Amino acid sequence: MNNRQKDNLFKYWAILCTCIGILMLVIFLTNILITGLSRVDWAFITSLPSRKAELAGIKTALLGTVWILILTAIIAIPIGVAAGIYLEEYGKKSRFANILEINITNLAGVPSIIYGILGLEVFVRTFGLGRSILAGALTLGLLILPIIIVATREAIKAVPKTIREASFALGASKWQTISKQVLPAANGGILTGVILALSRAVGETAPLIIVGAATYVSFTPNSINDEYSVLPMQIFNWISRPEKEFAVNAAAAIIVLLVITFFMNGIAIYLRNKWQKKVKW
Amino acid sequence: MAEKSEVVNFMDYKLTADKVNVWYGNFHALKDISMRIRPNTVTALIGPSGCGKSTFLRLLNRMNDYIEGFRMEGHILIDEKNIYAKRVRVEELRKEVGMVFQKPNPFPKSIYDNVVYGLTIRNVRDKKTLDEACENSLKQAALWDEVKDDLKKSALALSGGQQQRLCIARTLAVKPTIILMDEPASALDPISTAKIEELINELKKYYTIIIVTHNMQQAGRISDRTAFFYLGLLIEYDTTANIFTNPKEEKTQSYITGRFG
């Protein structure tokens, strides 16, 4: 076999591999769409759960997801971004910062169910928050914290040193340089990271099972202390039922969940492109 | 050839460096540097890469403070005041001593915001004051006529030469008395370079300028005095005319004639 043939062989192999990945996604999506699309309508989204499959809807789960998402964002974004700024701008040289850094990298690799166990022990039991939205959001907040921290650091790192120097040389203090030059320039990157982290939180099931998200809630949440369900929990619940009609409901709920995550990823990609275009050094 | 100003007494020096030594970790970057600089002159710092001329320049507005392992001995006086004294706030020092960098480094903001940045960080909020400062600085930097119609345009949309003059305008807006320039024209084309040199000649009337350059002709064209650095030592410091036509040190002679560097 000569070099050109090897070249071609490799090319076709690569195309084949790509196709396998895409094919899986296509099969999965068509399967879901065929099963569930006809079930997705306004009534499905606005109905409470029910023992009768054709009457059941995702209202409580969807609202639960929205509550959890917003609360998780409120908890995780300020802490994550601030931690990222500290590690990148202030704590560079200390041993303490080194230890923090290693731990954060490790945290990003911890399986999500471990966060669930942590959340159960700390938030649900020790803090006595019970099976509340707050306990769930705190747990998911911890889960996505490393992602936000890493994204913040990467975005800050991408701001050229020359911008910092220029700011310092004009007599700006460190905080002025960070708040007026570095953060505005890093904004797009940070926001992208935050959205990707939140879209991960939307799909998480395991930690919420442990901290007690309910599979059946017949009322919509009114405060952060209420019981709640989320879309992945609802899907999980319906899938495990014997009746075939509930499988259709599950497929429909999966479509809604997919739309939410695709939408969030879309915003992230849009922001990234816009940011890359705007800032050319 | 003695300059007329040689007779003026020591009080008339804008800047005095006295036995300055600098280390980066174990590396001895500057050795016993002493030099005096008069107000309203252009001083060129020349020498091969790594000779310490940029280190010396960055000592004067304390930009080396951020480098890990930086250590300094000796004194640097500006207007008779030791700029490395404990009570000195670097933010205020840098109001006195502006700096223009090698590569134009405008902020990714509008032209207007770039020029007034040094004022807004000092809490100048009055629109009229900012507008005036912006116009005056851009005029002084010979950029006003090219940008006056669209001050809201992004600074990144300007050409390299315009960006560098914007960076000069930004520095002037803070009203410094000394301007440090670190090879300000090395990233620019010949026409933009000529404009910058012309500008330096003009600015000399109001400011004391210290410029690092790799370009011998440039040093010859724009500076009153030239300092030749080599391996962390100040080999020779004299009027530019003397350095280029009649250097006392053999090292200087070989460097300016291009035998090494």
mmCIF file of C-alpha atoms in Angstrom, chain A residues 38-130:
data_model
loop_
_atom_site.group_PDB
_atom_site.id
_atom_site.type_symbol
_atom_site.label_atom_id
_atom_site.label_comp_id
_atom_site.label_asym_id
_atom_site.label_seq_id
_atom_site.Cartn_x
_atom_site.Cartn_y
_atom_site.Cartn_z
ATOM 1 C CA SER A 38 -47.417 14.326 18.764
ATOM 2 C CA ARG A 39 -47.805 14.392 22.535
ATOM 3 C CA VAL A 40 -46.093 17.816 22.924
ATOM 4 C CA ASP A 41 -48.756 20.494 23.019
ATOM 5 C CA TRP A 42 -49.724 23.388 25.244
ATOM 6 C CA ALA A 43 -51.900 21.162 27.427
ATOM 7 C CA PHE A 44 -48.956 18.803 28.033
ATOM 8 C CA ILE A 45 -46.793 21.694 29.197
ATOM 9 C CA THR A 46 -49.449 23.284 31.399
ATOM 10 C CA SER A 47 -51.030 20.204 32.980
ATOM 11 C CA LEU A 48 -50.310 18.877 36.418
ATOM 12 C CA PRO A 49 -49.097 15.289 36.768
ATOM 13 C CA SER A 50 -51.781 12.655 36.805
ATOM 14 C CA ARG A 51 -52.226 8.940 37.204
ATOM 15 C CA LYS A 52 -53.837 8.908 33.786
ATOM 16 C CA ALA A 53 -51.148 9.186 31.134
ATOM 17 C CA GLU A 54 -53.229 11.158 28.653
ATOM 18 C CA LEU A 55 -54.059 13.810 31.251
ATOM 19 C CA ALA A 56 -50.568 14.065 32.759
ATOM 20 C CA GLY A 57 -48.398 17.110 32.040
ATOM 21 C CA ILE A 58 -45.041 18.516 32.993
ATOM 22 C CA LYS A 59 -46.119 21.803 34.567
ATOM 23 C CA THR A 60 -44.719 21.084 38.033
ATOM 24 C CA ALA A 61 -41.513 19.531 36.724
ATOM 25 C CA LEU A 62 -40.921 22.363 34.274
ATOM 26 C CA LEU A 63 -41.518 25.016 36.914
ATOM 27 C CA GLY A 64 -39.298 23.056 39.299
ATOM 28 C CA THR A 65 -36.550 23.050 36.690
ATOM 29 C CA VAL A 66 -36.905 26.809 36.202
ATOM 30 C CA TRP A 67 -36.795 27.456 39.963
ATOM 31 C CA ILE A 68 -33.767 25.201 40.405
ATOM 32 C CA LEU A 69 -32.007 26.773 37.424
ATOM 33 C CA ILE A 70 -32.473 30.350 38.613
ATOM 34 C CA LEU A 71 -31.543 29.576 42.196
ATOM 35 C CA THR A 72 -28.501 27.552 41.116
ATOM 36 C CA ALA A 73 -27.387 30.473 38.942
ATOM 37 C CA ILE A 74 -27.815 32.934 41.816
ATOM 38 C CA ILE A 75 -25.758 30.700 44.089
ATOM 39 C CA ALA A 76 -23.035 29.485 41.733
ATOM 40 C CA ILE A 77 -22.280 32.462 39.469
ATOM 41 C CA PRO A 78 -21.079 35.038 42.035
ATOM 42 C CA ILE A 79 -19.043 32.470 43.960
ATOM 43 C CA GLY A 80 -17.584 30.822 40.859
ATOM 44 C CA VAL A 81 -16.657 34.051 39.110
ATOM 45 C CA ALA A 82 -15.178 35.570 42.266
ATOM 46 C CA ALA A 83 -13.144 32.418 42.916
ATOM 47 C CA GLY A 84 -11.907 32.475 39.329
ATOM 48 C CA ILE A 85 -10.841 36.113 39.661
ATOM 49 C CA TYR A 86 -9.062 35.393 42.921
ATOM 50 C CA LEU A 87 -7.144 32.415 41.555
ATOM 51 C CA GLU A 88 -6.153 34.175 38.343
ATOM 52 C CA GLU A 89 -5.405 37.673 39.596
ATOM 53 C CA TYR A 90 -4.517 37.541 43.264
ATOM 54 C CA GLY A 91 -3.599 34.118 44.560
ATOM 55 C CA LYS A 92 -1.098 33.147 41.904
ATOM 56 C CA LYS A 93 1.970 32.612 43.973
ATOM 57 C CA SER A 94 0.811 31.309 47.325
ATOM 58 C CA ARG A 95 0.911 27.662 48.311
ATOM 59 C CA PHE A 96 -2.684 28.004 49.459
ATOM 60 C CA ALA A 97 -3.705 28.923 45.922
ATOM 61 C CA ASN A 98 -1.850 25.882 44.582
ATOM 62 C CA ILE A 99 -3.757 23.569 46.890
ATOM 63 C CA LEU A 100 -7.038 25.250 45.944
ATOM 64 C CA GLU A 101 -6.237 24.882 42.278
ATOM 65 C CA ILE A 102 -5.534 21.151 42.483
ATOM 66 C CA ASN A 103 -8.724 20.605 44.471
ATOM 67 C CA ILE A 104 -10.867 22.522 42.015
ATOM 68 C CA THR A 105 -9.500 20.515 39.105
ATOM 69 C CA ASN A 106 -10.273 17.350 41.070
ATOM 70 C CA LEU A 107 -13.765 18.553 41.911
ATOM 71 C CA ALA A 108 -14.574 18.932 38.222
ATOM 72 C CA GLY A 109 -13.949 15.194 37.836
ATOM 73 C CA VAL A 110 -16.025 13.972 40.785
ATOM 74 C CA PRO A 111 -19.075 11.914 39.703
ATOM 75 C CA SER A 112 -22.272 13.881 40.176
ATOM 76 C CA ILE A 113 -23.830 11.312 42.500
ATOM 77 C CA ILE A 114 -21.072 12.053 45.038
ATOM 78 C CA TYR A 115 -22.280 15.654 45.070
ATOM 79 C CA GLY A 116 -25.714 14.268 45.807
ATOM 80 C CA ILE A 117 -24.401 12.412 48.856
ATOM 81 C CA LEU A 118 -22.575 15.559 49.985
ATOM 82 C CA GLY A 119 -25.719 17.620 49.497
ATOM 83 C CA LEU A 120 -27.810 15.101 51.435
ATOM 84 C CA GLU A 121 -25.433 15.109 54.383
ATOM 85 C CA VAL A 122 -24.675 18.845 54.476
ATOM 86 C CA PHE A 123 -27.733 20.672 53.165
ATOM 87 C CA VAL A 124 -30.617 18.286 53.707
ATOM 88 C CA ARG A 125 -29.582 16.918 57.113
ATOM 89 C CA THR A 126 -27.009 19.205 58.791
ATOM 90 C CA PHE A 127 -28.567 22.475 57.668
ATOM 91 C CA GLY A 128 -32.010 20.938 57.965
ATOM 92 C CA LEU A 129 -33.192 22.182 54.600
ATOM 93 C CA GLY A 130 -35.044 18.960 53.883
#
